[in-house]
Amino acid sequence: MEDYKIPKHVGIILDGNGRWAKERGLKRSEGHKEGFETLKTISKYIFKKGVKVLSVFAFSTENFKRSNEEVDYLMNLFIKGFKSSIKEFNDNNIKVVFSGRKEPLKDKVYEAMEELSYKTKDNTGGILNICLNYGGRAEIVDTTKKLVNAVLNGLINVEDINEELFEENLYNNLPPMDLLIRTSGEVRISNFMLYQAAYAEMYFPKSYFPDFKEEEFDKALDVYNKRDRRFGGINEKK
Ligand code: IPE
Ligand code: IPE
Ligand code: MG
């Protein structure tokens, strides 16, 4: 199709790993393991489709409320998973960046994040933004502090602060989100990229994240293409 639109920035709230495992009589951790594999497969596919930025919600600041066992499992999965996928991301020319707070992540987790982002920093085939220990409100607060400090240090004037400057000073300087997908049928944002998603089209497929395969993303693109994005204006063509 000639004018088939490909969103520039896609966000995915990776949800339903636990329910996916439960339905199969498996431990929640098995769902997380499978979810990580799906993340690698689907991100490669999404970039091949022409998407430039993919932001995924992997662990929220609120997810520390879960049992120690589950949090430890996830942190170890991140350590092992990031280390073992450096080559795969490089082979696919994917640059990985992270969004989130450092505290209270253990050094080993943070080091694995740093290593993955450093070793993929020159790749040009798409940016995978992994939101880990991330909260949308926390990001807005942290950005505000950064700008206040810049004012106090005489680097900028209060009058310089506008929406563009704010966007540039978020954890990563990314374009606005065009399409936000949340798997597992839940219909809420759960504190994901509040600033970036202001005008995102939203799509809530029923499938659990481990089942979110290529065809599921194609469906999301079809839905996106049927949407009429107006950004507060009027679409003269309609
Ligand atoms: C998403 O799956 C992964 C994380 C939040 C880390 P869940 O673990 O939230 O799975 P459900 O929602 O319990 O099924
Ligand atoms: C949101 O999922 C966070 C991530 C996907 C990392 P949750 O499963 O934690 O969200 P709630 O608790 O259902 O809102
Ligand atoms: Mg969940």
Tab-separated table of C-alpha atoms and ligand atoms in Angstrom:
chain	number	residue	atom	x	y	z
A	1	MET	CA	0.000	0.000	0.000
A	2	GLU	CA	1.389	3.322	-1.055
A	3	ASP	CA	0.592	5.539	1.872
A	4	TYR	CA	0.864	2.890	4.574
A	5	LYS	CA	2.130	4.769	7.620
A	6	ILE	CA	4.937	3.432	9.775
A	7	PRO	CA	5.100	5.058	13.214
A	8	LYS	CA	8.479	6.574	14.029
A	9	HIS	CA	8.348	5.851	17.764
A	10	VAL	CA	6.505	2.810	19.129
A	11	GLY	CA	6.095	2.055	22.836
A	12	ILE	CA	5.228	-1.344	24.269
A	13	ILE	CA	4.168	-2.036	27.837
A	14	LEU	CA	5.301	-5.661	28.067
A	15	ASP	CA	2.520	-7.108	30.178
A	16	GLY	CA	1.118	-10.563	30.915
A	17	ASN	CA	4.246	-12.663	31.442
A	18	GLY	CA	2.940	-13.949	34.772
A	19	ARG	CA	-0.491	-14.890	33.398
A	20	TRP	CA	1.090	-16.530	30.355
A	21	ALA	CA	3.065	-18.808	32.704
A	22	LYS	CA	0.131	-19.460	35.031
A	23	GLU	CA	-2.056	-20.634	32.162
A	24	ARG	CA	0.591	-23.225	31.372
A	25	GLY	CA	1.077	-24.337	34.958
A	26	LEU	CA	4.544	-22.762	34.994
A	27	LYS	CA	6.240	-20.423	37.452
A	28	ARG	CA	5.976	-16.676	36.790
A	29	SER	CA	9.725	-16.648	36.151
A	30	GLU	CA	9.210	-18.890	33.106
A	31	GLY	CA	6.940	-16.205	31.696
A	32	HIS	CA	9.604	-13.558	32.174
A	33	LYS	CA	12.188	-15.762	30.464
A	34	GLU	CA	9.896	-16.300	27.491
A	35	GLY	CA	9.036	-12.595	27.449
A	36	PHE	CA	12.712	-11.719	27.109
A	37	GLU	CA	13.028	-13.989	24.066
A	38	THR	CA	9.931	-12.381	22.539
A	39	LEU	CA	11.440	-8.952	23.142
A	40	LYS	CA	14.493	-9.822	21.045
A	41	THR	CA	12.457	-11.341	18.219
A	42	ILE	CA	9.849	-8.604	18.059
A	43	SER	CA	12.312	-5.721	18.277
A	44	LYS	CA	14.250	-7.021	15.270
A	45	TYR	CA	10.998	-7.292	13.339
A	46	ILE	CA	9.756	-3.848	14.365
A	47	PHE	CA	12.958	-2.160	13.188
A	48	LYS	CA	12.852	-4.108	9.913
A	49	LYS	CA	9.408	-2.598	9.376
A	50	GLY	CA	10.996	0.851	9.464
A	51	VAL	CA	10.247	1.986	13.020
A	52	LYS	CA	13.099	4.187	14.263
A	53	VAL	CA	12.586	4.054	18.033
A	54	LEU	CA	11.079	1.299	20.167
A	55	SER	CA	10.573	2.003	23.857
A	56	VAL	CA	9.724	-0.986	26.031
A	57	PHE	CA	8.611	-1.022	29.633
A	58	ALA	CA	10.615	-3.837	31.212
A	59	PHE	CA	10.526	-2.939	34.923
A	60	SER	CA	8.758	-0.087	36.663
A	61	THR	CA	9.880	1.718	39.810
A	62	GLU	CA	6.711	0.227	41.323
A	63	ASN	CA	7.706	-3.349	40.388
A	64	PHE	CA	10.050	-3.396	43.412
A	65	LYS	CA	6.859	-4.052	45.398
A	66	ARG	CA	6.902	-7.643	44.099
A	67	SER	CA	8.368	-10.568	46.070
A	68	ASN	CA	12.144	-10.676	46.544
A	69	GLU	CA	12.190	-13.909	44.619
A	70	GLU	CA	10.545	-12.366	41.556
A	71	VAL	CA	12.607	-9.163	41.673
A	72	ASP	CA	15.846	-11.169	42.019
A	73	TYR	CA	14.851	-13.403	39.137
A	74	LEU	CA	14.183	-10.411	36.900
A	75	MET	CA	17.420	-8.667	37.856
A	76	ASN	CA	19.431	-11.816	37.099
A	77	LEU	CA	17.569	-12.203	33.824
A	78	PHE	CA	18.587	-8.647	32.913
A	79	ILE	CA	22.240	-9.283	33.838
A	80	LYS	CA	22.495	-12.547	31.901
A	81	GLY	CA	20.171	-11.508	29.086
A	82	PHE	CA	21.921	-8.205	28.362
A	83	LYS	CA	25.378	-9.782	28.346
A	84	SER	CA	24.377	-12.652	26.099
A	85	SER	CA	22.549	-10.499	23.569
A	86	ILE	CA	25.231	-7.906	22.784
A	87	LYS	CA	26.247	-9.811	19.670
A	88	GLU	CA	22.665	-10.263	18.503
A	89	PHE	CA	21.927	-6.539	18.830
A	90	ASN	CA	25.150	-5.701	17.005
A	91	ASP	CA	24.437	-8.206	14.225
A	92	ASN	CA	21.094	-6.459	13.766
A	93	ASN	CA	22.544	-2.940	13.980
A	94	ILE	CA	20.313	-2.046	16.971
A	95	LYS	CA	21.421	0.646	19.397
A	96	VAL	CA	20.259	0.049	22.969
A	97	VAL	CA	19.664	2.885	25.424
A	98	PHE	CA	18.107	2.804	28.891
A	99	SER	CA	15.642	5.027	30.695
A	100	GLY	CA	15.196	4.968	34.440
A	101	ARG	CA	16.755	5.724	37.787
A	102	LYS	CA	20.013	4.158	38.903
A	103	GLU	CA	19.025	3.743	42.557
A	104	PRO	CA	18.353	1.148	43.974
A	105	LEU	CA	19.635	-1.084	41.160
A	106	LYS	CA	22.473	-3.401	42.145
A	107	ASP	CA	25.895	-2.596	40.601
A	108	LYS	CA	25.873	-5.771	38.541
A	109	VAL	CA	22.590	-4.828	36.867
A	110	TYR	CA	23.731	-1.297	36.193
A	111	GLU	CA	27.057	-2.527	34.802
A	112	ALA	CA	25.280	-4.901	32.402
A	113	MET	CA	23.105	-1.979	31.229
A	114	GLU	CA	26.152	0.236	30.736
A	115	GLU	CA	27.993	-2.483	28.846
A	116	LEU	CA	25.081	-3.160	26.495
A	117	SER	CA	24.511	0.496	25.727
A	118	TYR	CA	28.229	1.212	25.292
A	119	LYS	CA	28.847	-1.738	22.984
A	120	THR	CA	25.861	-0.933	20.751
A	121	LYS	CA	26.233	2.849	20.734
A	122	ASP	CA	27.389	3.155	17.109
A	123	ASN	CA	24.564	1.081	15.603
A	124	THR	CA	22.254	2.925	13.244
A	125	GLY	CA	19.408	0.512	12.431
A	126	GLY	CA	17.037	1.600	15.222
A	127	ILE	CA	17.041	2.653	18.871
A	128	LEU	CA	15.751	0.223	21.474
A	129	ASN	CA	14.981	2.233	24.606
A	130	ILE	CA	14.636	-0.164	27.543
A	131	CYS	CA	12.764	1.413	30.443
A	132	LEU	CA	14.123	-0.293	33.548
A	133	ASN	CA	13.498	0.967	37.051
A	134	TYR	CA	11.497	3.542	35.145
A	135	GLY	CA	8.548	5.712	36.142
A	136	GLY	CA	6.993	8.408	33.989
A	137	ARG	CA	6.401	10.734	36.932
A	138	ALA	CA	9.945	10.130	38.177
A	139	GLU	CA	11.270	11.093	34.740
A	140	ILE	CA	9.343	14.363	34.769
A	141	VAL	CA	10.597	15.139	38.293
A	142	ASP	CA	14.204	14.271	37.371
A	143	THR	CA	14.052	16.409	34.235
A	144	THR	CA	12.637	19.311	36.226
A	145	LYS	CA	15.528	19.049	38.699
A	146	LYS	CA	18.036	18.968	35.844
A	147	LEU	CA	16.574	22.152	34.330
A	148	VAL	CA	16.363	23.927	37.688
A	149	ASN	CA	20.045	23.136	38.248
A	150	ALA	CA	20.880	24.466	34.790
A	151	VAL	CA	19.122	27.724	35.691
A	152	LEU	CA	20.869	27.945	39.078
A	153	ASN	CA	24.222	27.359	37.386
A	154	GLY	CA	23.536	30.115	34.894
A	155	LEU	CA	23.526	27.762	31.888
A	156	ILE	CA	19.987	28.654	30.802
A	157	ASN	CA	17.347	31.243	31.692
A	158	VAL	CA	13.917	30.361	33.052
A	159	GLU	CA	12.464	31.809	29.837
A	160	ASP	CA	14.398	29.226	27.792
A	161	ILE	CA	12.338	26.398	29.281
A	162	ASN	CA	9.741	25.249	26.787
A	163	GLU	CA	8.264	21.940	25.611
A	164	GLU	CA	11.119	21.235	23.188
A	165	LEU	CA	13.846	21.878	25.768
A	166	PHE	CA	11.965	19.740	28.278
A	167	GLU	CA	11.729	16.895	25.761
A	168	GLU	CA	15.447	17.128	24.967
A	169	ASN	CA	16.275	16.824	28.655
A	170	LEU	CA	14.231	13.715	29.413
A	171	TYR	CA	16.284	10.554	30.135
A	172	ASN	CA	16.837	10.183	26.378
A	173	ASN	CA	16.173	12.719	23.671
A	174	LEU	CA	13.575	10.768	21.672
A	175	PRO	CA	10.803	11.845	19.303
A	176	PRO	CA	7.204	11.876	20.554
A	177	MET	CA	5.566	8.441	20.727
A	178	ASP	CA	3.204	7.660	17.840
A	179	LEU	CA	1.832	4.270	18.835
A	180	LEU	CA	1.533	2.806	22.320
A	181	ILE	CA	0.778	-0.892	22.656
A	182	ARG	CA	-0.019	-2.646	25.924
A	183	THR	CA	-0.336	-6.408	25.770
A	184	SER	CA	-2.487	-8.661	27.996
A	185	GLY	CA	-5.744	-6.723	27.705
A	186	GLU	CA	-5.102	-4.235	30.530
A	187	VAL	CA	-6.203	-0.755	29.556
A	188	ARG	CA	-3.961	1.616	31.499
A	189	ILE	CA	-0.623	3.397	31.160
A	190	SER	CA	0.824	2.396	34.563
A	191	ASN	CA	3.181	5.396	34.630
A	192	PHE	CA	4.850	4.718	31.250
A	193	MET	CA	6.361	7.633	29.267
A	194	LEU	CA	3.739	10.158	30.311
A	195	TYR	CA	5.420	13.068	28.547
A	196	GLN	CA	6.269	11.264	25.298
A	197	ALA	CA	2.924	9.483	24.940
A	198	ALA	CA	0.812	12.653	25.141
A	199	TYR	CA	-0.545	12.172	21.591
A	200	ALA	CA	0.192	8.474	21.038
A	201	GLU	CA	-2.446	6.290	19.439
A	202	MET	CA	-3.199	3.466	21.853
A	203	TYR	CA	-3.737	-0.193	21.133
A	204	PHE	CA	-4.550	-2.887	23.676
A	205	PRO	CA	-4.307	-6.415	22.244
A	206	LYS	CA	-5.520	-9.331	24.383
A	207	SER	CA	-2.410	-11.470	23.888
A	208	TYR	CA	0.088	-11.877	26.687
A	209	PHE	CA	3.501	-10.478	25.865
A	210	PRO	CA	5.240	-13.861	25.280
A	211	ASP	CA	2.672	-14.449	22.506
A	212	PHE	CA	3.157	-11.042	20.908
A	213	LYS	CA	4.719	-12.238	17.664
A	214	GLU	CA	5.188	-10.711	14.194
A	215	GLU	CA	1.526	-11.090	13.121
A	216	GLU	CA	0.427	-9.314	16.279
A	217	PHE	CA	2.586	-6.321	15.429
A	218	ASP	CA	1.231	-6.312	11.869
A	219	LYS	CA	-2.269	-6.090	13.351
A	220	ALA	CA	-1.186	-3.150	15.493
A	221	LEU	CA	0.129	-1.383	12.382
A	222	ASP	CA	-3.166	-1.974	10.578
A	223	VAL	CA	-5.095	-0.489	13.479
A	224	TYR	CA	-2.699	2.481	13.574
A	225	ASN	CA	-3.257	3.076	9.868
A	226	LYS	CA	-7.014	3.320	10.366
A	227	ARG	CA	-6.680	5.975	13.043
A	228	ASP	CA	-7.234	9.618	12.278
A	229	ARG	CA	-4.543	11.609	14.092
A	230	ARG	CA	-5.608	15.189	14.561
A	231	PHE	CA	-3.372	16.608	17.339
A	232	GLY	CA	-6.140	18.964	18.328
A	233	GLY	CA	-6.740	20.209	14.802
A	234	ILE	CA	-9.254	19.296	12.117
A	235	ASN	CA	-8.614	16.751	9.376
A	236	GLU	CA	-9.764	18.537	6.221
A	237	LYS	CA	-9.716	15.321	4.197
A	238	LYS	CA	-12.433	13.647	6.276
B	1	IPE	C1	5.154	-7.956	32.692
B	1	IPE	O1	4.462	-9.089	33.063
B	1	IPE	C2	6.589	-7.961	33.113
B	1	IPE	C3	6.890	-7.077	34.241
B	1	IPE	C4	6.090	-6.218	34.783
B	1	IPE	C5	8.226	-7.182	34.805
B	1	IPE	P1	3.802	-9.231	34.501
B	1	IPE	O2	4.800	-9.837	35.419
B	1	IPE	O3	3.220	-7.954	34.947
B	1	IPE	O4	2.665	-10.289	34.180
B	1	IPE	P2	1.187	-10.315	34.782
B	1	IPE	O5	0.593	-8.970	34.550
B	1	IPE	O6	1.323	-10.638	36.236
B	1	IPE	O7	0.514	-11.393	34.007
B	2	IPE	C1	3.578	-2.243	34.019
B	2	IPE	O1	3.072	-3.513	34.252
B	2	IPE	C2	5.060	-2.239	34.146
B	2	IPE	C3	5.770	-3.068	33.191
B	2	IPE	C4	5.244	-3.690	32.170
B	2	IPE	C5	7.180	-3.160	33.391
B	2	IPE	P1	2.498	-3.951	35.685
B	2	IPE	O2	2.008	-5.343	35.509
B	2	IPE	O3	3.518	-3.713	36.721
B	2	IPE	O4	1.326	-2.903	35.864
B	2	IPE	P2	0.010	-2.931	36.754
B	2	IPE	O5	0.436	-3.199	38.163
B	2	IPE	O6	-0.854	-4.029	36.215
B	2	IPE	O7	-0.609	-1.583	36.547
B	3	MG	MG	1.365	-7.096	34.809
